[in-house]
Amino acid sequence: MSDERCSSGSGGILLAFLAGGLVGAGLALMYAPVSGREARERIGGLAGDLKRRGDEWSGEVKQKVEGFIDEERSVIKAAYDAGREAMAREKARFENPNA
């Protein structure tokens, strides 16, 4: 679990690198010596590809977040249950000090 948290910083760097590459690719398309129609088609194809990749990425992130929430929820429930059991034991000990 801690490995996933440590890699989140490098994930941000990777995401920034990819975003920079995509911006660079878009600028290259805009300044390339091609006709306007061809440039628009290329940009449209690039936009569609970016949308598809964004949808895939958001689905992966959603799954990771849901898994993390489920994992943390089970840890909190276990701690809560352990606290209730400890409270019940202490309460029984004070109610019946001779036992």
Short mmCIF file of C-alpha atoms in Angstrom, two decimals:
data_model
loop_
_atom_site.label_atom_id
_atom_site.label_comp_id
_atom_site.label_asym_id
_atom_site.label_seq_id
_atom_site.Cartn_x
_atom_site.Cartn_y
_atom_site.Cartn_z
CA MET A 1 0.00 0.00 0.00
CA SER A 2 2.80 2.45 0.81
CA ASP A 3 4.40 1.75 -2.58
CA GLU A 4 1.29 3.07 -4.32
CA ARG A 5 1.38 6.26 -2.28
CA CYS A 6 5.07 6.83 -3.06
CA SER A 7 4.54 6.42 -6.78
CA SER A 8 1.85 9.10 -6.88
CA GLY A 9 4.53 11.82 -7.03
CA SER A 10 6.22 10.23 -10.01
CA GLY A 11 2.79 9.76 -11.60
CA GLY A 12 2.30 13.52 -11.48
CA ILE A 13 5.65 14.05 -13.17
CA LEU A 14 4.77 11.50 -15.84
CA LEU A 15 1.39 13.14 -16.40
CA ALA A 16 3.06 16.57 -16.77
CA PHE A 17 5.56 15.11 -19.23
CA LEU A 18 2.79 13.54 -21.32
CA ALA A 19 0.75 16.75 -21.25
CA GLY A 20 3.79 18.69 -22.47
CA GLY A 21 4.30 16.19 -25.25
CA LEU A 22 0.68 16.51 -26.33
CA VAL A 23 0.87 20.30 -26.36
CA GLY A 24 4.07 20.07 -28.41
CA ALA A 25 2.42 17.69 -30.85
CA GLY A 26 -0.54 20.05 -31.23
CA LEU A 27 1.76 22.99 -31.93
CA ALA A 28 3.71 20.92 -34.45
CA LEU A 29 0.47 20.13 -36.27
CA MET A 30 -0.53 23.78 -36.33
CA TYR A 31 2.80 24.98 -37.75
CA ALA A 32 3.35 22.11 -40.18
CA PRO A 33 3.21 23.07 -43.87
CA VAL A 34 -0.10 21.34 -44.68
CA SER A 35 -3.44 22.60 -45.88
CA GLY A 36 -5.98 23.90 -43.41
CA ARG A 37 -8.35 21.02 -44.07
CA GLU A 38 -5.63 18.42 -43.48
CA ALA A 39 -4.53 20.21 -40.30
CA ARG A 40 -8.12 20.27 -39.00
CA GLU A 41 -8.48 16.54 -39.72
CA ARG A 42 -5.26 15.82 -37.86
CA ILE A 43 -6.29 17.94 -34.91
CA GLY A 44 -9.71 16.28 -34.87
CA GLY A 45 -8.08 12.86 -34.85
CA LEU A 46 -5.74 13.93 -32.08
CA ALA A 47 -8.64 15.30 -30.05
CA GLY A 48 -10.58 12.05 -30.44
CA ASP A 49 -7.53 10.06 -29.39
CA LEU A 50 -7.03 12.30 -26.35
CA LYS A 51 -10.66 11.89 -25.34
CA ARG A 52 -10.41 8.11 -25.60
CA ARG A 53 -7.21 8.05 -23.55
CA GLY A 54 -8.71 10.40 -20.98
CA ASP A 55 -11.75 8.16 -20.61
CA GLU A 56 -9.52 5.10 -20.12
CA TRP A 57 -7.34 6.93 -17.60
CA SER A 58 -10.31 8.23 -15.62
CA GLY A 59 -11.76 4.71 -15.45
CA GLU A 60 -8.48 3.39 -14.06
CA VAL A 61 -8.27 6.20 -11.51
CA LYS A 62 -11.86 5.57 -10.45
CA GLN A 63 -11.14 1.88 -9.87
CA LYS A 64 -8.02 2.69 -7.81
CA VAL A 65 -9.89 5.23 -5.70
CA GLU A 66 -12.78 2.83 -5.07
CA GLY A 67 -10.31 0.11 -4.06
CA PHE A 68 -8.51 2.49 -1.71
CA ILE A 69 -11.80 3.59 -0.12
CA ASP A 70 -12.91 -0.02 0.38
CA GLU A 71 -9.56 -0.90 1.94
CA GLU A 72 -9.61 2.07 4.31
CA ARG A 73 -13.24 1.42 5.19
CA SER A 74 -12.38 -2.13 6.28
CA VAL A 75 -9.42 -0.87 8.37
CA ILE A 76 -11.62 1.72 10.10
CA LYS A 77 -14.35 -0.86 10.75
CA ALA A 78 -11.82 -3.27 12.27
CA ALA A 79 -10.48 -0.50 14.54
CA TYR A 80 -14.01 0.48 15.53
CA ASP A 81 -14.92 -3.12 16.35
CA ALA A 82 -11.73 -3.59 18.38
CA GLY A 83 -12.52 -0.41 20.33
CA ARG A 84 -16.03 -1.59 21.09
CA GLU A 85 -14.73 -4.95 22.30
CA ALA A 86 -12.12 -3.28 24.53
CA MET A 87 -14.77 -0.94 25.95
CA ALA A 88 -17.08 -3.88 26.69
CA ARG A 89 -14.24 -5.75 28.48
CA GLU A 90 -13.35 -2.72 30.59
CA LYS A 91 -16.99 -2.03 31.39
CA ALA A 92 -17.45 -5.65 32.50
CA ARG A 93 -14.27 -5.43 34.60
CA PHE A 94 -15.52 -2.32 36.44
CA GLU A 95 -19.02 -3.67 36.91
CA ASN A 96 -17.67 -6.89 38.40
CA PRO A 97 -14.35 -5.99 40.12
CA ASN A 98 -14.06 -9.34 42.00
CA ALA A 99 -14.01 -11.48 38.83
#
